[in-house]
PDB file of C-alpha atoms in Angstrom:
ATOM      1  CA  ASP A   1      91.238 -69.718 176.047  1.00 96.00           C
ATOM      2  CA  GLU A   2      87.988 -67.818 175.763  1.00 96.00           C
ATOM      3  CA  ARG A   3      87.920 -67.323 179.555  1.00 96.00           C
ATOM      4  CA  VAL A   4      90.894 -64.917 179.417  1.00 97.00           C
ATOM      5  CA  LYS A   5      89.685 -62.826 176.445  1.00 97.00           C
ATOM      6  CA  SER A   6      87.249 -59.936 176.047  1.00 97.00           C
ATOM      7  CA  ASN A   7      85.905 -57.778 173.217  1.00 97.00           C
ATOM      8  CA  ILE A   8      86.042 -60.760 170.861  1.00 98.00           C
ATOM      9  CA  ASP A   9      85.177 -59.871 167.245  1.00 98.00           C
ATOM     10  CA  TYR A  10      85.151 -62.397 164.410  1.00 98.00           C
ATOM     11  CA  LEU A  11      87.430 -61.519 161.462  1.00 98.00           C
ATOM     12  CA  PHE A  12      87.522 -64.551 159.131  1.00 97.00           C
ATOM     13  CA  SER A  13      88.117 -68.316 159.040  1.00 95.00           C
ATOM     14  CA  LEU A  14      91.155 -70.164 157.754  1.00 93.00           C
ATOM     15  CA  ASP A  15      90.690 -72.749 155.005  1.00 90.00           C
ATOM     16  CA  ASN A  16      90.689 -75.456 157.701  1.00 90.00           C
ATOM     17  CA  GLY A  17      87.682 -73.844 159.407  1.00 93.00           C
ATOM     18  CA  ILE A  18      89.534 -72.265 162.344  1.00 95.00           C
ATOM     19  CA  PRO A  19      87.908 -68.884 163.075  1.00 96.00           C
ATOM     20  CA  ILE A  20      90.222 -65.921 163.621  1.00 97.00           C
ATOM     21  CA  TYR A  21      89.255 -63.083 165.954  1.00 98.00           C
ATOM     22  CA  LEU A  22      90.360 -59.647 167.072  1.00 98.00           C
ATOM     23  CA  PHE A  23      90.318 -59.527 170.880  1.00 98.00           C
ATOM     24  CA  LYS A  24      91.840 -58.170 174.081  1.00 98.00           C
ATOM     25  CA  TYR A  25      93.091 -60.206 176.988  1.00 97.00           C
ATOM     26  CA  ILE A  26      91.156 -59.386 180.155  1.00 97.00           C
ATOM     27  CA  GLY A  27      92.980 -56.583 181.961  1.00 96.00           C
ATOM     28  CA  SER A  28      94.792 -55.347 178.837  1.00 97.00           C
ATOM     29  CA  ASP A  29      93.983 -52.672 176.269  1.00 96.00           C
ATOM     30  CA  GLU A  30      96.236 -54.225 173.621  1.00 98.00           C
ATOM     31  CA  LEU A  31      94.487 -55.711 170.571  1.00 98.00           C
ATOM     32  CA  ASN A  32      95.438 -59.234 169.506  1.00 97.00           C
ATOM     33  CA  ILE A  33      94.564 -61.457 166.568  1.00 97.00           C
ATOM     34  CA  GLY A  34      94.117 -65.177 167.045  1.00 96.00           C
ATOM     35  CA  THR A  35      91.706 -67.992 167.672  1.00 97.00           C
ATOM     36  CA  ILE A  36      89.868 -69.392 170.669  1.00 97.00           C
ATOM     37  CA  ALA A  37      91.385 -72.584 172.026  1.00 98.00           C
ATOM     38  CA  GLN A  38      88.027 -74.249 172.682  1.00 97.00           C
ATOM     39  CA  GLU A  39      87.025 -73.777 169.027  1.00 97.00           C
ATOM     40  CA  ALA A  40      90.412 -74.773 167.607  1.00 96.00           C
ATOM     41  CA  GLU A  41      90.404 -77.881 169.785  1.00 97.00           C
ATOM     42  CA  LYS A  42      87.240 -79.146 168.061  1.00 97.00           C
ATOM     43  CA  ILE A  43      88.928 -78.955 164.646  1.00 95.00           C
ATOM     44  CA  ILE A  44      92.621 -79.679 165.399  1.00 95.00           C
ATOM     45  CA  PRO A  45      92.829 -81.145 168.925  1.00 97.00           C
ATOM     46  CA  GLU A  46      96.599 -81.669 168.766  1.00 96.00           C
ATOM     47  CA  ALA A  47      97.063 -77.891 168.414  1.00 96.00           C
ATOM     48  CA  VAL A  48      95.730 -77.186 171.917  1.00 97.00           C
ATOM     49  CA  ILE A  49      97.356 -77.805 175.282  1.00 97.00           C
ATOM     50  CA  GLU A  50      96.039 -77.192 178.791  1.00 97.00           C
ATOM     51  CA  ASP A  51      98.103 -75.949 181.716  1.00 97.00           C
ATOM     52  CA  ALA A  52      97.837 -77.044 185.356  1.00 97.00           C
ATOM     53  CA  ASP A  53      95.207 -74.338 186.004  1.00 96.00           C
ATOM     54  CA  GLY A  54      93.011 -75.581 183.160  1.00 96.00           C
ATOM     55  CA  ILE A  55      93.748 -72.684 180.806  1.00 97.00           C
ATOM     56  CA  LYS A  56      94.012 -73.785 177.179  1.00 98.00           C
ATOM     57  CA  TYR A  57      96.682 -72.531 174.773  1.00 97.00           C
ATOM     58  CA  VAL A  58      96.946 -72.787 170.994  1.00 97.00           C
ATOM     59  CA  ASN A  59     100.062 -73.844 169.102  1.00 96.00           C
ATOM     60  CA  TYR A  60      99.751 -71.463 166.155  1.00 93.00           C
ATOM     61  CA  ASP A  61     102.439 -73.275 164.150  1.00 93.00           C
ATOM     62  CA  ILE A  62     100.073 -76.240 163.875  1.00 92.00           C
ATOM     63  CA  ILE A  63      96.996 -74.090 163.231  1.00 91.00           C
ATOM     64  CA  TYR A  64      98.573 -72.094 160.417  1.00 84.00           C
ATOM     65  CA  ARG A  65     100.418 -75.042 158.884  1.00 82.00           C
ATOM     66  CA  GLN A  66      97.094 -76.851 158.504  1.00 68.00           C
ATOM     67  CA  GLY A  67      95.160 -73.674 157.692  1.00 54.00           C
ATOM     68  CA  VAL A  68      96.373 -73.019 154.179  1.00 52.00           C
TER      69      VAL A  68
END
């Protein structure tokens, strides 16, 4: 979910159009690589779930399986 990420830098897009970013989670200095749920949801809606607080999560198995 883009609301829990900071320092988001675009890296590349998968063949399915899902953009991949380098980012940090807010409150952490650790770098991560992944996508933004709101963007992935537009392309592969079944790959995104939302928790009770409204935060969206990506199922990367689905994203990568359909990304190559």
